C-alpha atoms as one frame of an Amber mdcrd trajectory, in Angstrom:
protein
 -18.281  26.520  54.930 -21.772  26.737  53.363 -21.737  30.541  53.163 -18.196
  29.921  51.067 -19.031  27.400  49.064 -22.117  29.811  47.916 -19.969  32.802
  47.515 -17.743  30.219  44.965 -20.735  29.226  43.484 -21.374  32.758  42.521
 -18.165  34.123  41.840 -17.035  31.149  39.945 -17.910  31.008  36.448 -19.336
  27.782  34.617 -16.486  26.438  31.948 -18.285  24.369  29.211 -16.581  22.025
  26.464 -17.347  21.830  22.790 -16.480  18.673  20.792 -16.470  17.869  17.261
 -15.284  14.449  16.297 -13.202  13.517  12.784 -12.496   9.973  11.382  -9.439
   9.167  10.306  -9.593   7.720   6.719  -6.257   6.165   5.863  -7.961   4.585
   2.390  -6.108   5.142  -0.265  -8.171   6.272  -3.505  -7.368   4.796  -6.784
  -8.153   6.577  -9.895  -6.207   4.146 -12.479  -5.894   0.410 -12.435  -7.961
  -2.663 -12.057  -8.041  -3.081  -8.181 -10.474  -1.137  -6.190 -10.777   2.241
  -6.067 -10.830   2.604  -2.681  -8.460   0.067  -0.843  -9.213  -1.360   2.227
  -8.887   0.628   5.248  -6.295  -0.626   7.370  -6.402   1.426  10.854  -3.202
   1.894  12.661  -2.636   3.082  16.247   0.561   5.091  15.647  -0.946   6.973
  12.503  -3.817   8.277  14.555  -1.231   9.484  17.019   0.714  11.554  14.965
  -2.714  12.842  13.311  -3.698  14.008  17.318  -0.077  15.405  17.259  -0.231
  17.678  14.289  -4.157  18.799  15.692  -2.094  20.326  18.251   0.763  21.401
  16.491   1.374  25.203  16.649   1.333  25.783  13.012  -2.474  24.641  13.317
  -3.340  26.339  16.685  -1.842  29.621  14.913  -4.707  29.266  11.964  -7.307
  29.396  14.492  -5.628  32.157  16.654  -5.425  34.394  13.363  -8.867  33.419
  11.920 -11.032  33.809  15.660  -8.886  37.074  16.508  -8.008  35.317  19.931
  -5.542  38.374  20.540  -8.262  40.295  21.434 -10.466  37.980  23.300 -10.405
  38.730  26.730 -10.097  34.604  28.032  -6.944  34.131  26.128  -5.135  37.734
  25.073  -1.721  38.154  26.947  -1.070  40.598  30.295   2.104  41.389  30.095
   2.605  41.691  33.847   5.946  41.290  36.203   6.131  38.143  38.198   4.622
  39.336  42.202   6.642  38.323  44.497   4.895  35.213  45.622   5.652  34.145
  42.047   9.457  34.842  42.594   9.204  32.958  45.713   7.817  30.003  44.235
   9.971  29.828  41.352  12.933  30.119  43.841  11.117  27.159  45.928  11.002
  25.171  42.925  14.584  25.770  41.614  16.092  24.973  44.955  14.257  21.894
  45.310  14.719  20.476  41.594  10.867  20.952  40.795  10.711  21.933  36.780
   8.152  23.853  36.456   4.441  22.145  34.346   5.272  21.231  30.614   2.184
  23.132  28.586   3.584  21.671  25.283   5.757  24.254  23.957   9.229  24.720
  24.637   9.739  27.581  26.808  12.142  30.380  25.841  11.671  32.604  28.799
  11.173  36.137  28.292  12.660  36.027  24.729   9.096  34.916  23.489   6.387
  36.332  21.417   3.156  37.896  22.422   1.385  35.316  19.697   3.877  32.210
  21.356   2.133  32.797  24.231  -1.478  33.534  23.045  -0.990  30.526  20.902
  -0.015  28.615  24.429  -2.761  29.739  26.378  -5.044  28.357  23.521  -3.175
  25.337  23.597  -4.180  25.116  27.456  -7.795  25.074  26.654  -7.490  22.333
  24.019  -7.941  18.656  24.471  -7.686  15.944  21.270  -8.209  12.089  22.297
  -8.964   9.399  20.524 -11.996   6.853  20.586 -10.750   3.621  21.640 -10.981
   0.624  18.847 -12.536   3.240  16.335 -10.035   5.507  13.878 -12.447   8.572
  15.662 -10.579  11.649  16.587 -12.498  14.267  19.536 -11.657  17.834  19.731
 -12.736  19.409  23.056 -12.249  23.137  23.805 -12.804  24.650  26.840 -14.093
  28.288  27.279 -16.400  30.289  29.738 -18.900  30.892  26.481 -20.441  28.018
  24.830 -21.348  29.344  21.274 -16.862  30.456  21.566 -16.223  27.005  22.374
 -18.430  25.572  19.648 -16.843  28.027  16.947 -12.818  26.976  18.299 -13.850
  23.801  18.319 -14.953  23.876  14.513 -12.197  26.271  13.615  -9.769  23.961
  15.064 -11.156  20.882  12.854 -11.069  23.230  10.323  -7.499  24.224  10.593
  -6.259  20.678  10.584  -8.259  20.012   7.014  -6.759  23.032   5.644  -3.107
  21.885   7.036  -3.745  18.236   5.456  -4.542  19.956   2.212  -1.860  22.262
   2.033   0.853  19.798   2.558  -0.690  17.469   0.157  -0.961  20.175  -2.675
   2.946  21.061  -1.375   3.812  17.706  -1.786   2.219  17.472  -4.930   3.252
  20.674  -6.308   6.655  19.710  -5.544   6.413  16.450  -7.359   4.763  18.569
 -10.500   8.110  20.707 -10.721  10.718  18.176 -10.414   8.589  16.291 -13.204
   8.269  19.296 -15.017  12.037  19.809 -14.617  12.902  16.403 -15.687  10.720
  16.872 -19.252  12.718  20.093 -20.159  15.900  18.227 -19.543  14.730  15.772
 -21.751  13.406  17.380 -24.576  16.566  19.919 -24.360  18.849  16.105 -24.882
  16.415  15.044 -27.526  16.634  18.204 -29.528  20.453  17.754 -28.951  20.592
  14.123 -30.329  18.295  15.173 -33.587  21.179  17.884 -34.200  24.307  15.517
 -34.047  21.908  13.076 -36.114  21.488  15.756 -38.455  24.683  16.343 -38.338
  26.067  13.252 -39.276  23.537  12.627 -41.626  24.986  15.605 -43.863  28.835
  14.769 -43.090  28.401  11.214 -44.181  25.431  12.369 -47.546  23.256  10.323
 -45.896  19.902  10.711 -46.764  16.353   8.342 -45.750  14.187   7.551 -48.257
  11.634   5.403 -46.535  11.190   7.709 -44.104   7.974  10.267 -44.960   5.907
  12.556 -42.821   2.700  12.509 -42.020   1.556  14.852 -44.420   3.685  13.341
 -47.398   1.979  10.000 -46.177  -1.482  11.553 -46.459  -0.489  13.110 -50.165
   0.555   9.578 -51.346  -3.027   8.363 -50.291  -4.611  11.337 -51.858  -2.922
  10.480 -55.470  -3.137   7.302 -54.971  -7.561   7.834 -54.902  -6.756  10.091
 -57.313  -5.350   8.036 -59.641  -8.629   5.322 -58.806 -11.010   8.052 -59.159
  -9.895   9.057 -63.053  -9.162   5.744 -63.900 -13.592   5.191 -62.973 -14.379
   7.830 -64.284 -12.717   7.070 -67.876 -14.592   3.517 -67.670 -17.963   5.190
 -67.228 -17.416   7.883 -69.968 -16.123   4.889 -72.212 -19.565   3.146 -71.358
 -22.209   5.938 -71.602 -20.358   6.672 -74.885 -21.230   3.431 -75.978 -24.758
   3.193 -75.404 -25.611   6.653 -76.572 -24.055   5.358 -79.760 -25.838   2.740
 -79.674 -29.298   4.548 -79.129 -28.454   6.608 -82.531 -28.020   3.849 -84.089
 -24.592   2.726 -83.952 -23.879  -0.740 -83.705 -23.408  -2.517 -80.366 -24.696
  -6.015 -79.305 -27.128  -6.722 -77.003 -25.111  -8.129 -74.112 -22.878  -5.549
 -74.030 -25.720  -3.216 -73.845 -26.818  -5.179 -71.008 -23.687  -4.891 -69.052
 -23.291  -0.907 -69.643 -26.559  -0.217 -68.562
């Protein structure tokens, strides 16, 4: 026994973990209004769930698989390899008995799947997400027989799940933007409509609005209206400095007018 547990000892090689830890923030920020804006954060139990669901979510492992090039990596890259017979065996075992065989979180297919299905699987096996109790604190542990690999999948994976929230918030968003956008064209195309059957009618019934102006006829109004203000001073003045030059050649003026003019 001691000679076999030292053989496993050095046969066996050392798996380590890598965590990184995200909060989830379910604040909602505020841009416009008078409230807050940040609201209160109000922490729910199933909401963190689903977040720990969609860490694990295939469309998210996949990111990582593609950006860390885990088809090549010896830990995870797929043998394709026929079942031994002791395999067989079991799987006959099993079947007989009623045993299913262990869920791994993806719904099997048999041999109708994918090489990146199952190199997306195995790096589903080496994953672990779990939440901090009484905090909105998310852990992602992976598992891998290199520690710097583990720390990088473990990043990538956080990583991946950002990316994933922001790309279904700019999807919802851009969605939103189009069906607005959408919307505005159908409206202006009905306003431009109504103008024409206003027109319309306007010129089958000799219709015609006179208090109505544009802005620019507006503004020429005001113009000759300053105009009109501006001549009428300046005839005053000229009236005035006519008078006193008159008077300083000797014309005849009294004093108090004199006074006023100058």
């Amino acid at each position: 026994g001691l000679f076999l547990g030292a053989a496993l000892l050095i046969l066996i090689q050392p798996t380590y973990q890598a965590t990184t830890t995200l909060m989830v923030d379910g604040r909602e920020q505020k841009v416009f209004g008078s409230d807050a804006v940040i609201s209160p954060f109000r922490a729910e139990s199933t909401a963190i769930a689903s977040e720990v669901a969609v860490i694990k979510s295939p469309e998210v492992l996949r990111k990582v698989v593609e950006k860390l090039d885990l088809a090549h990596d010896p830990e995870f890259e797929v043998i394709k390899s026929p079942p031994g017979p002791l395999s067989r065996l079991k799987r006959s075992i099993q079947a007989m008995i009623g045993i299913k065989p262990p869920a791994t979180g993806f719904d099997p297919t048999g041999d109708s799947r994918d090489e990146t299905t199952e190199l997306i699987e195995n790096f589903y096996k080496a994953v672990t997400v779990g939440t901090i109790q009484y905090t909105n604190l998310i852990d992602i542990s992976v598992s891998s027989k290199d520690p710097d690999k583990a720390a990088r999948m473990a990043n990538a994976l956080a990583d991946a799940y950002l990316l994933q929230q922001l790309e279904t918030r700019y999807g919802a968003t851009r969605k939103a933007t189009d069906w607005l956008r959408a919307r505005l064209d159908e409206l202006k195309e009905k306003l431009r409509l109504s103008e024409q059957r206003l027109e319309k009618y306007k010129a089958d019934m000799d219709l015609s609005d006179k208090e109505s102006t544009t802005l620019d006829e507006q503004q020429l109004v005001r113009t000759n209206e300053q105009l009109v203000n501006a001549r009428a001073q300046t005839a005053e003045a000229e009236a005035k400095y006519l008078a006193v030059r008159d008077r300083a050649a000797g014309g005849a003026l009294d004093d108090e007018k004199l006074a006023e003019f100058i």
